[in-house]
PDB file of C-alpha atoms in Angstrom:
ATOM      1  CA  UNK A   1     109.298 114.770  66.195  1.00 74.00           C
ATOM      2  CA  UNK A   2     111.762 115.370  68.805  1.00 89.00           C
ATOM      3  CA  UNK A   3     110.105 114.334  71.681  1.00 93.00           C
ATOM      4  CA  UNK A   4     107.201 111.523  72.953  1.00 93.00           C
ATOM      5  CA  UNK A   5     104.597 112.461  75.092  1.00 95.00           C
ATOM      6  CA  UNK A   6     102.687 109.715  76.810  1.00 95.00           C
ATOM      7  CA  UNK A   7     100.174 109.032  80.138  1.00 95.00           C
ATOM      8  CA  UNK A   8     100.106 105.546  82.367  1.00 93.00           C
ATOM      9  CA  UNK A   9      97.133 104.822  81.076  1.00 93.00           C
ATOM     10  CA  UNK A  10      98.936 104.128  77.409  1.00 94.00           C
ATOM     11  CA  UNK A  11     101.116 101.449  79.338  1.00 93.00           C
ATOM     12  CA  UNK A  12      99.654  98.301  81.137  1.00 86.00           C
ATOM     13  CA  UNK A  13     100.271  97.107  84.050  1.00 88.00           C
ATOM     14  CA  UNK A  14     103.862  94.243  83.685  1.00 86.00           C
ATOM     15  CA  UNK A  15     102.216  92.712  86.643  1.00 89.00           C
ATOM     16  CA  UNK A  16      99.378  89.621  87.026  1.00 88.00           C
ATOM     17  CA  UNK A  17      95.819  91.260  88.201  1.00 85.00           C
ATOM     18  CA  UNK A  18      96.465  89.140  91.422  1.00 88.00           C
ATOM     19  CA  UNK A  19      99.729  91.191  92.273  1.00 90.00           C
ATOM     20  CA  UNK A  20      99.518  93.395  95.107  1.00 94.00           C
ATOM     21  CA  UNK A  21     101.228  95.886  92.986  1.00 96.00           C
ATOM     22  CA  UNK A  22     101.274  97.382  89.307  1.00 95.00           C
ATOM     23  CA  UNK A  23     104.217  98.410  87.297  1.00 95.00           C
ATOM     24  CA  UNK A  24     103.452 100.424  84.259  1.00 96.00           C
ATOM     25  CA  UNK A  25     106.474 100.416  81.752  1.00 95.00           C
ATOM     26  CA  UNK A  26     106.179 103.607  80.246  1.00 96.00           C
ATOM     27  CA  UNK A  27     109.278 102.726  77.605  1.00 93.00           C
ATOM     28  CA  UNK A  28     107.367 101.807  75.215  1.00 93.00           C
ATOM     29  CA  UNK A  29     104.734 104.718  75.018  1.00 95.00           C
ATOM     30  CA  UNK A  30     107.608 107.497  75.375  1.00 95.00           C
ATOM     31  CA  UNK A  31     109.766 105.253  72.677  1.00 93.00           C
ATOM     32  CA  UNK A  32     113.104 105.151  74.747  1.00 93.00           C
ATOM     33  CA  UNK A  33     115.977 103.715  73.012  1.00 91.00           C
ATOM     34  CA  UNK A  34     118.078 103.688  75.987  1.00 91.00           C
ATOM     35  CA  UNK A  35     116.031 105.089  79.005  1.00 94.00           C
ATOM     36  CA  UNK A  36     113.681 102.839  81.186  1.00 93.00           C
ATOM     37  CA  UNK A  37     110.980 105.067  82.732  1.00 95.00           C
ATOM     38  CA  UNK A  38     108.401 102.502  85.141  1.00 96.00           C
ATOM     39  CA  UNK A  39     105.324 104.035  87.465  1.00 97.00           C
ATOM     40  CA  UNK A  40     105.708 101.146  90.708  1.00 97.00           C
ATOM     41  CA  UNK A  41     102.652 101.211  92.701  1.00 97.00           C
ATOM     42  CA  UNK A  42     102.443  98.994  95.573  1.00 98.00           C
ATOM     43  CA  UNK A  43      99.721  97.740  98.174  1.00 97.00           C
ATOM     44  CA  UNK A  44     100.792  97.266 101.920  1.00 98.00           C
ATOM     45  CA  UNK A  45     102.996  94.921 102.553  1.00 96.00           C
ATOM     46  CA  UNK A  46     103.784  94.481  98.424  1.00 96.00           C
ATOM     47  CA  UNK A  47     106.972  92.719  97.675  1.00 94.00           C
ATOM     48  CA  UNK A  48     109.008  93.656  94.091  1.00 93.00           C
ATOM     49  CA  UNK A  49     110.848  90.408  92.171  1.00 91.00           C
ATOM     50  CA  UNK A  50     114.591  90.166  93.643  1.00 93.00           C
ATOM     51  CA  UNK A  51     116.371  90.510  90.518  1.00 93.00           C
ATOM     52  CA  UNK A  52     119.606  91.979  89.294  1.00 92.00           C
ATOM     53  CA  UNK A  53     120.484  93.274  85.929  1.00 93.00           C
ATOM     54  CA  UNK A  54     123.900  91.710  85.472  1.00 91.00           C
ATOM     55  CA  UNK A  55     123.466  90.839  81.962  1.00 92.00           C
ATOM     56  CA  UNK A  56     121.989  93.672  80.733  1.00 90.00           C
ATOM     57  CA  UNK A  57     124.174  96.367  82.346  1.00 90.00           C
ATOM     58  CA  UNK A  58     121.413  98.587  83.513  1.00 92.00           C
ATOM     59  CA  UNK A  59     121.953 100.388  86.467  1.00 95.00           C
ATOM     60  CA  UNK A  60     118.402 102.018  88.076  1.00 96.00           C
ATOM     61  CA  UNK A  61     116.850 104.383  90.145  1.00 98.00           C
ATOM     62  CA  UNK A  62     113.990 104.287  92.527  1.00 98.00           C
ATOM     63  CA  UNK A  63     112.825 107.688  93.435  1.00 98.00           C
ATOM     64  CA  UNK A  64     109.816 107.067  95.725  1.00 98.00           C
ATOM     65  CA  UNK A  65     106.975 109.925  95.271  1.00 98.00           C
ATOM     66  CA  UNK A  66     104.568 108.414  98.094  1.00 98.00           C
ATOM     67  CA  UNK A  67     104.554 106.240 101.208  1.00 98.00           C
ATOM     68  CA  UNK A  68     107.951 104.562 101.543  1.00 98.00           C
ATOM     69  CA  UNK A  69     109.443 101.315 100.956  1.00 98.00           C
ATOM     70  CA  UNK A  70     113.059  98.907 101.829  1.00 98.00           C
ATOM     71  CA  UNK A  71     114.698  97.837  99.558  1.00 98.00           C
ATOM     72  CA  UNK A  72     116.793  94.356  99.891  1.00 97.00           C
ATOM     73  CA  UNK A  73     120.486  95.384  98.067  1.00 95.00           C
ATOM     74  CA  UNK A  74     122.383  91.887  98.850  1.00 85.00           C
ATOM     75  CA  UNK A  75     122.371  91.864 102.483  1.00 89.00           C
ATOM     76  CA  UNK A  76     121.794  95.434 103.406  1.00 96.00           C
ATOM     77  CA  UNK A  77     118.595  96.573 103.847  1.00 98.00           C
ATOM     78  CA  UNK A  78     118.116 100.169 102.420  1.00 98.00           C
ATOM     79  CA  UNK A  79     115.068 102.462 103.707  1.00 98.00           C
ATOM     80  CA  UNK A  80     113.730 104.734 101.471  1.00 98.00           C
ATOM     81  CA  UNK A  81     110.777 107.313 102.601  1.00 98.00           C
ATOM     82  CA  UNK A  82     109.127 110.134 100.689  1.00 98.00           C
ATOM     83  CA  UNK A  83     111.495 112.402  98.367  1.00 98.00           C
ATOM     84  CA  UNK A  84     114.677 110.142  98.551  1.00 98.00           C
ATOM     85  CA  UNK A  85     116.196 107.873  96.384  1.00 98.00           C
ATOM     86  CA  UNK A  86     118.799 105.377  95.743  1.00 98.00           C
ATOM     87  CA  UNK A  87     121.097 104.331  92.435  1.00 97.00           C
ATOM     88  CA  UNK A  88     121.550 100.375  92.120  1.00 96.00           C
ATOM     89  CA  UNK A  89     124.429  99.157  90.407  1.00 95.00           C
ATOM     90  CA  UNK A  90     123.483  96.689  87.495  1.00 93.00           C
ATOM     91  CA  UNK A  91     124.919  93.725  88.614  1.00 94.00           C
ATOM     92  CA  UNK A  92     123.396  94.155  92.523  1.00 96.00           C
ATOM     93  CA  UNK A  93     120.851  91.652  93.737  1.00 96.00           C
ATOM     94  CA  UNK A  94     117.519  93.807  94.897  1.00 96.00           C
ATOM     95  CA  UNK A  95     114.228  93.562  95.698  1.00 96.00           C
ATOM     96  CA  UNK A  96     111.252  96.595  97.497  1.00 97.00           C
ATOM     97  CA  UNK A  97     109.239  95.745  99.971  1.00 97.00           C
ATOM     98  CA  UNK A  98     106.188  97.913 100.724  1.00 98.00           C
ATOM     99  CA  UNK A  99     105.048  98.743 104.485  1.00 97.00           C
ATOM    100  CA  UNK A 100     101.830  99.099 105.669  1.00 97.00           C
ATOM    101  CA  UNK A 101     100.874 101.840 103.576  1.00 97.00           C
ATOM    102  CA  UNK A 102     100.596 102.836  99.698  1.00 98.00           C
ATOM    103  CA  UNK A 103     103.127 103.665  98.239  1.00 98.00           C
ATOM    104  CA  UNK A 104     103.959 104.996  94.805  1.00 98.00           C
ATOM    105  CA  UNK A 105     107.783 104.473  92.903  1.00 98.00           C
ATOM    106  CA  UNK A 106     109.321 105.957  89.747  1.00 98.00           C
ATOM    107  CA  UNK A 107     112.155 103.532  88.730  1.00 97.00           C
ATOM    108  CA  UNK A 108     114.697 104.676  86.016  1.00 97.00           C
ATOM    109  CA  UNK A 109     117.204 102.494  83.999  1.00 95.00           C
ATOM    110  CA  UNK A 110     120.205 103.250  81.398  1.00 93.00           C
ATOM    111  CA  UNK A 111     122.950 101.193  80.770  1.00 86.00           C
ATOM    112  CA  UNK A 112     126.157 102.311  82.586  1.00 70.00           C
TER     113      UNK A 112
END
């Protein structure tokens, strides 16, 4: 078949139940070879894992649908709101942090 079509609720949540956030991988159900596609919802006040992708190569995207979120790139401090989004090189240290509100991510990955 030439394409996958799959909903969040065929991917569980990467994150513990005690998280104030869930990450639903969606590579998997959609059977990417090369593409990482993750839904990144996130209580107020939520922090992501700092984490960089040096030895993988993949550089991402964080496209926020809802609410709005910073996110830590090194020592700059990026703010991303409704509708905007940023690129992250692979080998840049980054984290999101959630305000006070919801707020809802789509993250995309592919090697470089």
């Amino acid at each position: 078949m030439p394409y996958e079509k799959a909903t969040i609720a065929e991917a569980e949540s990467a994150l513990p139940d005690d998280a104030r956030a869930k990450m639903f991988r969606m590579k998997d159900p959609l059977d990417t070879d090369e593409v990482a596609f993750t839904l990144f919802t996130m209580e107020p006040n939520a922090e992501g894992m700092e984490h960089d992708h040096r030895d993988d190569g993949q550089e991402e995207v964080y496209y926020v649908v809802e609410g709005g979120v910073d996110v830590e790139l090194g020592g700059e401090t990026v703010s991303l709101d409704e509708r905007e989004a940023v690129r992250v090189d692979a080998g840049e240290t980054r984290q999101i942090r959630n305000r006070d509100h919801y707020s809802e991510l789509v993250l995309v990955g592919a090697p470089r």
